[in-house]
Amino acid sequence: MMKLLLDRLLTTIPALIGVVVASFLLTRVLPGDTAAYFAGPAATPQAIEQLRQQLGLDRPLPEQFGHYVVDLAKGDLGKSLTTGQPVLSDIKARLPASAELTLFGLILALLIAVPLGIAAAVRQGTVVDHACRAIATAGVSLPVFFTGLLLIYVFYYILQWSPAPLGRLDVFTSAPRGVTGFYLIDSLIAGDGETFRASFSQILLPGITLAIFSLAPIARITRASMLSALSSDFIRTARAAGLGARTIIVTYAFRNAMLPVITTLGMVFSFLLGANVLVEKVFAWPGIGSYAVEALIASDFAPVQGFVLTMAILYIVLNLLIDLTYRVIDPRMRNAS
Amino acid sequence: MTAAPARTDAAALPTAKRQTALMATLSHARHVIGENPVTGFSFGLLAILLLCALIGPSIVPHDPLSSDTAATLQAPSARHLFGTDQLGRDIFSRVIVATRLDMAIAIFSVTLVFVVGGLSGIAAGFFGGWADRIVGRIGDTIMAFPLFVLAMGIVAALGNTVTNIVIATAIINFPLYARLARTETIIRRDVGYVMAARLTGNSDLRIALTTIMPNILPLMMVQMSLTMGYAILNAAGLSFIGLGVRPPTPEWGIMVAEGAGSIISGEWWIALFPGLALMLAVFCFNLIGDGLRDIVDPQRRT
Amino acid sequence: MTAVPLLEITNLTVEFTTRRGIVKAVKQVDISVAKGETVGIVGESGSGKSVTSFAVMRILDRAGRVAEGSISFSGFDLTNAPEFAVRDLRGREMSMIFQNPRAALNPIRKVGRQIEDVLRQHARTGSGDARTRAIEALANVRINRPEDRYDAYPFELSGGMCQRVVIALALACRPELLIADEPTTGLDVTTQKAVMDLIVDLTRERGMSTVLITHDLGLAAAYCDKVVVMEKGEVVETAAARDIFARPSHAYTRKLMRATPRPGIALRDLLPEGAPVAAIKQPAASDAALLSVKGLVKEYPRVHTRSLISRYLRKGNETASAPFRAVDGISFDIRRGESVGLVGESGCGKSTTSMMVMRLLDPTSGSIIFNGQEIGELPARTFAGNSLRSKIQMVFQDPTESLNPRFTAVRAISDPILRLDKPMAADALRARCEDLARVVGLPPDLLDRFPHQLSGGQKARVGIARAIALNPDLVILDEPTAALDVSVQAVVLNLLADLKATLGMSYLFVSHDLHVVGLLCDRVIVMQNGQIVEEGITKQVLEAPTADYTRALISAIPHPPV
């Protein structure tokens, strides 16, 4: 198992190199003055020139790349002009908020989409199936920022069930002591039911928004792969051997159908991490997405670059986890040694 | 290869027979649409969208850019069907006029990636080796980013313009097209009729272009329709966070952003109508994509 | 045999709802199977033989339903019984095995566990001895080291081994009836025989009844007591196996029987009686070699399954494993006007050999001399531009797959003419294609159809017309009839023989079936593991084989009594 992990880690190296090179190219090679980007719109020509030397932009490109890699290795992502803090510490502080929201949305989506997809496949052609198809098509068609606004209008403005969409906690509650950085988990660890309830009611709407967006692809692929599993030869054998409906659907069809679903999770994560940026903006969620959007508006490029890199590395790690899960489930993928 | 002018190809097939083949496809399409009224409906919706994009600016009742301080934040009425925004602009007119820009971004970016991604995928699948490695590496690098985040980075770096939104959208869709074309090419590369084409003296390039490409084209078209919706969403998302299209240009994403602040004070119409337009457009392309998939390959129906 | 039948199918009609309306796949079928009896249901594709068995097991897919008639098992009415009652019978009282055994097993579950699932379901075992019972079931189907195989996944087993596991699974609960639906299709001939022998031994031993569903009359004749012949959803004849071959009463049975290749017959004997045929002209093969293959070798690097990291760690002391030799130094000649059969089981290197001769694949070493010219060294990649391209052509295994779905028949046939011949006017081209169509017996009005609008036999004719369009000297036939029904196979084989006689080509006939090769070829080459194990005049090889492997191949092919 350890060897497998190491082995798989090695295969992420090309992707990491690609990401680093791409993020470097984005700022250095493309048109526009990199120094002016990093100095921000208010900088004087002298300040820009000074920054140019400071960043080493007057050096040849390969040397610049070398410095860039060294800085990255040291964790130096530059300084944010808006907050005055190093980008890395800003991102560290805000990452748990984004992670909590994304995972909350994903788990919610999985809880709804997987059973729905299975039901649709098992009862192909019935109301459940049509509902699944409709939800899947409608779900991918809804712009995530628009869903968020609709939910706010209905649940905050009209029904007043939901607190104001302004961040992770209302002003009367203080954050739980940080262990994981996830308020829901930290408040439970601290045994603080009040804070848990407060943070839960804050995360619910943005979580649902993300879930609506990501349930469509999950439900769709679950249904499709369940259908193909159910029509495969080994299910026919299982039926001919008189196995019970439960065994056939759960042990035989579902476990096989899960494989494509797990593969699709990579794509779903890609969507989720992108949608997260928009949802954070709508709900004033203090995560790294809204951090990047604020920086964008202020033409503060270092945080944007840091954000893109962080997201890419996060995404590579997630794909690694997905791949490992796949190998655990599918014996064909295990390296027979 | 032996001298065999390409024009004999066309001559060999009497045009009348070609039309029969076309008619057969058309009647099959009609059958599918007849069986699935939703597909018919979505084609109707597409027609309306295209009409708005083509002649929208000349039929709208109000100038989409002119503000009217006397009539700000008005709820929908007979005069302002969709109400007015903070500056008193007519939202109905702005929603209609925005169709052209949103559709243009989607169509241009998808066409761009269709050509570039499709051709590189076919080359990668058919020739393998270096072509495959280069295309694969580029695709992997793009796929290593969450796509919307990459699009943000590209537009932020390239500069905040509509053209760059088109380019960014094309880039993030590249792996999808390249991989589809590559896989479908590899499936067909060693299939009987491709080997037969080799035996009958077709060169590699000729086989790739005349035998393999036409056979994967229908699948690529489905892909195109499905990514069209995604391209619209992506562009609107970028302008929602302030990238690409700038105010006061009417564009659905920006208009939703402009109405976002007013939602919590109850002015729902500012964000609702552009949001609905956006949703309908995406919905329409997704439905067409599903419908096309049924026409092209009933087995792939999901 | 007792008088009360174990399985009684009466007046069975099965309907399928399709886009084109309701289709009757099985019409008023009566079949009865006595206890301990082995009944063969024989028919070509579309005869409804599999649908009948699915109806018995009540595993028809959603679109199908029993419209009429009844099926009773031991006096129990299966057609109207509730699902739970039928489910309890399945696997315990009646079992079924299928073709394509690898796909018939759950790919991500250990095979032993899959057998346990069945045992548990029918409460034949407590959880304690389930494993023991599963291992016992594996041992019963003569699997070596059953304890180890218990933990294997299907992908780790060969096709024949998978079929044994499926049989173990089906027989684990000692059912009364076994339905075997084409149990040997897709397996190698020698494996086929082993699997069939196993099924028959086990079922006889246990006094079980067996229904064998097959397209192969020879197989049914060799293993069944009674044979039911089906055509287009109807039973056309039912008789004892011995009688049906001695005195087939229905015209369809006679046609089917005649079309089945068997020892000691000529090509013309395959065609239905009274078919207007002239004797095959036998052009004398000249002595000049058209094709001469010498020391041909094709090597493939072994696929490294070892992980990246361990490869990295052991980089220094790893001995380079020898590449895999698919074709291991073979030499043979084909004379002008001669047809040579290349026979062997899957993986023996016959297809690789034909691909190299075809110049679609580059050999690792050795020479291929065609018409006095060395062509083995011309790279396959650019051979399309060589003037010899038109002289070596091929007829492919699967007629459907070998036709571009977007080309009409006339476009497919004209392709080689357009590419390799002098440019010609559209009218002349059309006329030439129509001539070719007539030569291969394809009605010219079908020329404007697309492949999906043609039958299997018609598609095969299009493929043949394309291959002979440029009057090649050598045509490679790659299992040209493997995907066809026997009656179509009979016609296509005769057509190929006639074409050779009129056009004076040479054939290299690649096949796994010695009997079929024997009908068409002057000489036979038998290959095993990349090498030639026997070579000689067809008659001699078939009647007095010298190599053990050839003997095994010949005896493995079941055939109806002559």
CSV table of N, CA, C and O in Angstrom, one decimal, chain B residues 179-224:
chain,number,residue,atom,x,y,z
B,179,ARG,N,-9.2,15.1,-26.1
B,179,ARG,CA,-9.3,13.7,-25.6
B,179,ARG,C,-10.4,12.9,-26.3
B,179,ARG,O,-10.2,11.8,-26.7
B,180,LEU,N,-11.5,13.6,-26.5
B,180,LEU,CA,-12.6,12.9,-27.2
B,180,LEU,C,-12.2,12.5,-28.6
B,180,LEU,O,-12.3,11.3,-29.0
B,181,ALA,N,-11.6,13.4,-29.3
B,181,ALA,CA,-11.2,13.1,-30.7
B,181,ALA,C,-10.1,12.1,-30.7
B,181,ALA,O,-10.1,11.1,-31.5
B,182,ARG,N,-9.2,12.1,-29.7
B,182,ARG,CA,-8.1,11.1,-29.6
B,182,ARG,C,-8.6,9.7,-29.4
B,182,ARG,O,-8.3,8.8,-30.1
B,183,THR,N,-9.5,9.6,-28.4
B,183,THR,CA,-10.1,8.3,-28.0
B,183,THR,C,-10.8,7.7,-29.2
B,183,THR,O,-10.6,6.6,-29.6
B,184,GLU,N,-11.7,8.6,-29.8
B,184,GLU,CA,-12.5,8.0,-30.9
B,184,GLU,C,-11.6,7.7,-32.1
B,184,GLU,O,-11.9,6.7,-32.8
B,185,THR,N,-10.5,8.4,-32.3
B,185,THR,CA,-9.6,8.1,-33.4
B,185,THR,C,-8.9,6.7,-33.1
B,185,THR,O,-8.8,5.9,-34.0
B,186,ILE,N,-8.5,6.6,-31.9
B,186,ILE,CA,-7.8,5.3,-31.5
B,186,ILE,C,-8.7,4.1,-31.7
B,186,ILE,O,-8.3,3.1,-32.2
B,187,ILE,N,-9.9,4.3,-31.3
B,187,ILE,CA,-10.9,3.2,-31.4
B,187,ILE,C,-11.0,2.8,-32.9
B,187,ILE,O,-11.1,1.6,-33.2
B,188,ARG,N,-10.9,3.8,-33.8
B,188,ARG,CA,-11.1,3.5,-35.2
B,188,ARG,C,-9.8,3.2,-35.9
B,188,ARG,O,-9.9,2.8,-37.1
B,189,ARG,N,-8.7,3.5,-35.3
B,189,ARG,CA,-7.5,3.5,-36.0
B,189,ARG,C,-7.2,2.1,-36.6
B,189,ARG,O,-6.7,1.9,-37.7
B,190,ASP,N,-7.5,1.0,-35.8
B,190,ASP,CA,-7.2,-0.3,-36.3
B,190,ASP,C,-8.4,-1.1,-36.6
B,190,ASP,O,-8.4,-2.3,-36.7
B,191,VAL,N,-9.5,-0.4,-36.8
B,191,VAL,CA,-10.8,-1.1,-37.1
B,191,VAL,C,-10.7,-1.5,-38.6
B,191,VAL,O,-9.9,-1.0,-39.4
B,192,GLY,N,-11.5,-2.6,-38.9
B,192,GLY,CA,-11.4,-3.2,-40.2
B,192,GLY,C,-11.5,-2.2,-41.4
B,192,GLY,O,-10.6,-2.2,-42.3
B,193,TYR,N,-12.4,-1.2,-41.4
B,193,TYR,CA,-12.5,-0.4,-42.5
B,193,TYR,C,-11.4,0.6,-42.7
B,193,TYR,O,-11.1,1.0,-43.8
B,194,VAL,N,-10.7,0.9,-41.6
B,194,VAL,CA,-9.5,1.7,-41.7
B,194,VAL,C,-8.3,0.9,-42.3
B,194,VAL,O,-7.6,1.4,-43.2
B,195,MET,N,-8.2,-0.3,-41.9
B,195,MET,CA,-7.2,-1.2,-42.5
B,195,MET,C,-7.5,-1.4,-44.0
B,195,MET,O,-6.6,-1.4,-44.9
B,196,ALA,N,-8.8,-1.6,-44.3
B,196,ALA,CA,-9.2,-1.8,-45.7
B,196,ALA,C,-8.8,-0.5,-46.5
B,196,ALA,O,-8.4,-0.6,-47.6
B,197,ALA,N,-9.0,0.6,-45.9
B,197,ALA,CA,-8.6,1.9,-46.6
B,197,ALA,C,-7.1,1.9,-46.9
B,197,ALA,O,-6.7,2.4,-47.9
B,198,ARG,N,-6.3,1.4,-45.9
B,198,ARG,CA,-4.9,1.3,-46.2
B,198,ARG,C,-4.6,0.4,-47.3
B,198,ARG,O,-3.8,0.7,-48.2
B,199,LEU,N,-5.3,-0.7,-47.4
B,199,LEU,CA,-5.0,-1.7,-48.4
B,199,LEU,C,-5.4,-1.1,-49.8
B,199,LEU,O,-4.9,-1.5,-50.8
B,200,THR,N,-6.4,-0.2,-49.8
B,200,THR,CA,-6.8,0.3,-51.1
B,200,THR,C,-6.0,1.5,-51.5
B,200,THR,O,-6.3,2.2,-52.4
B,201,GLY,N,-4.9,1.7,-50.8
B,201,GLY,CA,-3.9,2.7,-51.2
B,201,GLY,C,-4.1,4.1,-50.7
B,201,GLY,O,-3.5,5.0,-51.3
B,202,ASN,N,-4.9,4.3,-49.6
B,202,ASN,CA,-5.0,5.6,-49.1
B,202,ASN,C,-3.8,5.9,-48.2
B,202,ASN,O,-3.4,5.1,-47.4
B,203,SER,N,-3.3,7.2,-48.3
B,203,SER,CA,-2.2,7.6,-47.5
B,203,SER,C,-2.7,7.8,-46.1
B,203,SER,O,-3.9,8.0,-45.9
B,204,ASP,N,-1.8,7.9,-45.1
B,204,ASP,CA,-2.2,8.1,-43.7
B,204,ASP,C,-3.1,9.4,-43.5
B,204,ASP,O,-4.1,9.4,-42.9
B,205,LEU,N,-2.5,10.5,-44.1
B,205,LEU,CA,-3.2,11.8,-44.0
B,205,LEU,C,-4.6,11.7,-44.6
B,205,LEU,O,-5.6,12.2,-44.0
B,206,ARG,N,-4.7,11.0,-45.7
B,206,ARG,CA,-6.0,10.9,-46.4
B,206,ARG,C,-7.0,10.1,-45.5
B,206,ARG,O,-8.1,10.4,-45.4
B,207,ILE,N,-6.5,9.0,-44.9
B,207,ILE,CA,-7.3,8.2,-44.0
B,207,ILE,C,-7.8,9.0,-42.9
B,207,ILE,O,-9.0,9.0,-42.5
B,208,ALA,N,-6.9,9.8,-42.2
B,208,ALA,CA,-7.3,10.6,-41.1
B,208,ALA,C,-8.4,11.6,-41.5
B,208,ALA,O,-9.3,11.7,-40.7
B,209,LEU,N,-8.2,12.2,-42.6
B,209,LEU,CA,-9.2,13.2,-43.0
B,209,LEU,C,-10.5,12.7,-43.6
B,209,LEU,O,-11.5,13.2,-43.4
B,210,THR,N,-10.4,11.6,-44.5
B,210,THR,CA,-11.6,11.2,-45.2
B,210,THR,C,-12.3,10.0,-44.6
B,210,THR,O,-13.4,9.8,-44.8
B,211,THR,N,-11.5,9.2,-43.8
B,211,THR,CA,-12.2,8.0,-43.2
B,211,THR,C,-12.5,8.2,-41.7
B,211,THR,O,-13.6,8.0,-41.3
B,212,ILE,N,-11.5,8.7,-41.0
B,212,ILE,CA,-11.7,8.8,-39.6
B,212,ILE,C,-12.5,10.0,-39.2
B,212,ILE,O,-13.5,10.0,-38.4
B,213,MET,N,-12.1,11.2,-39.7
B,213,MET,CA,-12.8,12.4,-39.3
B,213,MET,C,-14.3,12.4,-39.5
B,213,MET,O,-15.0,12.7,-38.6
B,214,PRO,N,-14.8,12.0,-40.7
B,214,PRO,CA,-16.2,12.0,-40.9
B,214,PRO,C,-16.9,11.1,-39.9
B,214,PRO,O,-18.1,11.4,-39.5
B,215,ASN,N,-16.3,10.1,-39.5
B,215,ASN,CA,-16.9,9.1,-38.5
B,215,ASN,C,-17.0,9.6,-37.1
B,215,ASN,O,-17.8,9.2,-36.3
B,216,ILE,N,-16.0,10.5,-36.8
B,216,ILE,CA,-16.1,11.0,-35.4
B,216,ILE,C,-16.8,12.4,-35.3
B,216,ILE,O,-17.1,12.9,-34.3
B,217,LEU,N,-17.0,13.0,-36.5
B,217,LEU,CA,-17.6,14.3,-36.5
B,217,LEU,C,-19.0,14.4,-35.8
B,217,LEU,O,-19.1,15.3,-35.0
B,218,PRO,N,-19.9,13.5,-35.9
B,218,PRO,CA,-21.1,13.6,-35.2
B,218,PRO,C,-21.0,13.6,-33.7
B,218,PRO,O,-21.6,14.5,-33.0
B,219,LEU,N,-20.0,12.8,-33.2
B,219,LEU,CA,-19.8,12.9,-31.7
B,219,LEU,C,-19.2,14.2,-31.3
B,219,LEU,O,-19.6,14.7,-30.3
B,220,MET,N,-18.4,14.8,-32.2
B,220,MET,CA,-17.8,16.1,-31.9
B,220,MET,C,-18.9,17.2,-31.9
B,220,MET,O,-18.8,18.1,-31.1
B,221,MET,N,-19.9,17.0,-32.8
B,221,MET,CA,-20.9,18.0,-32.8
B,221,MET,C,-21.7,18.0,-31.5
B,221,MET,O,-22.1,19.0,-31.0
B,222,VAL,N,-22.0,16.7,-31.0
B,222,VAL,CA,-22.7,16.6,-29.8
B,222,VAL,C,-22.0,17.3,-28.7
B,222,VAL,O,-22.5,18.1,-27.9
B,223,GLN,N,-20.7,17.0,-28.6
B,223,GLN,CA,-19.8,17.7,-27.7
B,223,GLN,C,-19.9,19.2,-27.7
B,223,GLN,O,-19.9,19.9,-26.7
B,224,MET,N,-19.9,19.7,-29.0
B,224,MET,CA,-20.0,21.1,-29.2
B,224,MET,C,-21.2,21.7,-28.6
B,224,MET,O,-21.2,22.7,-27.9
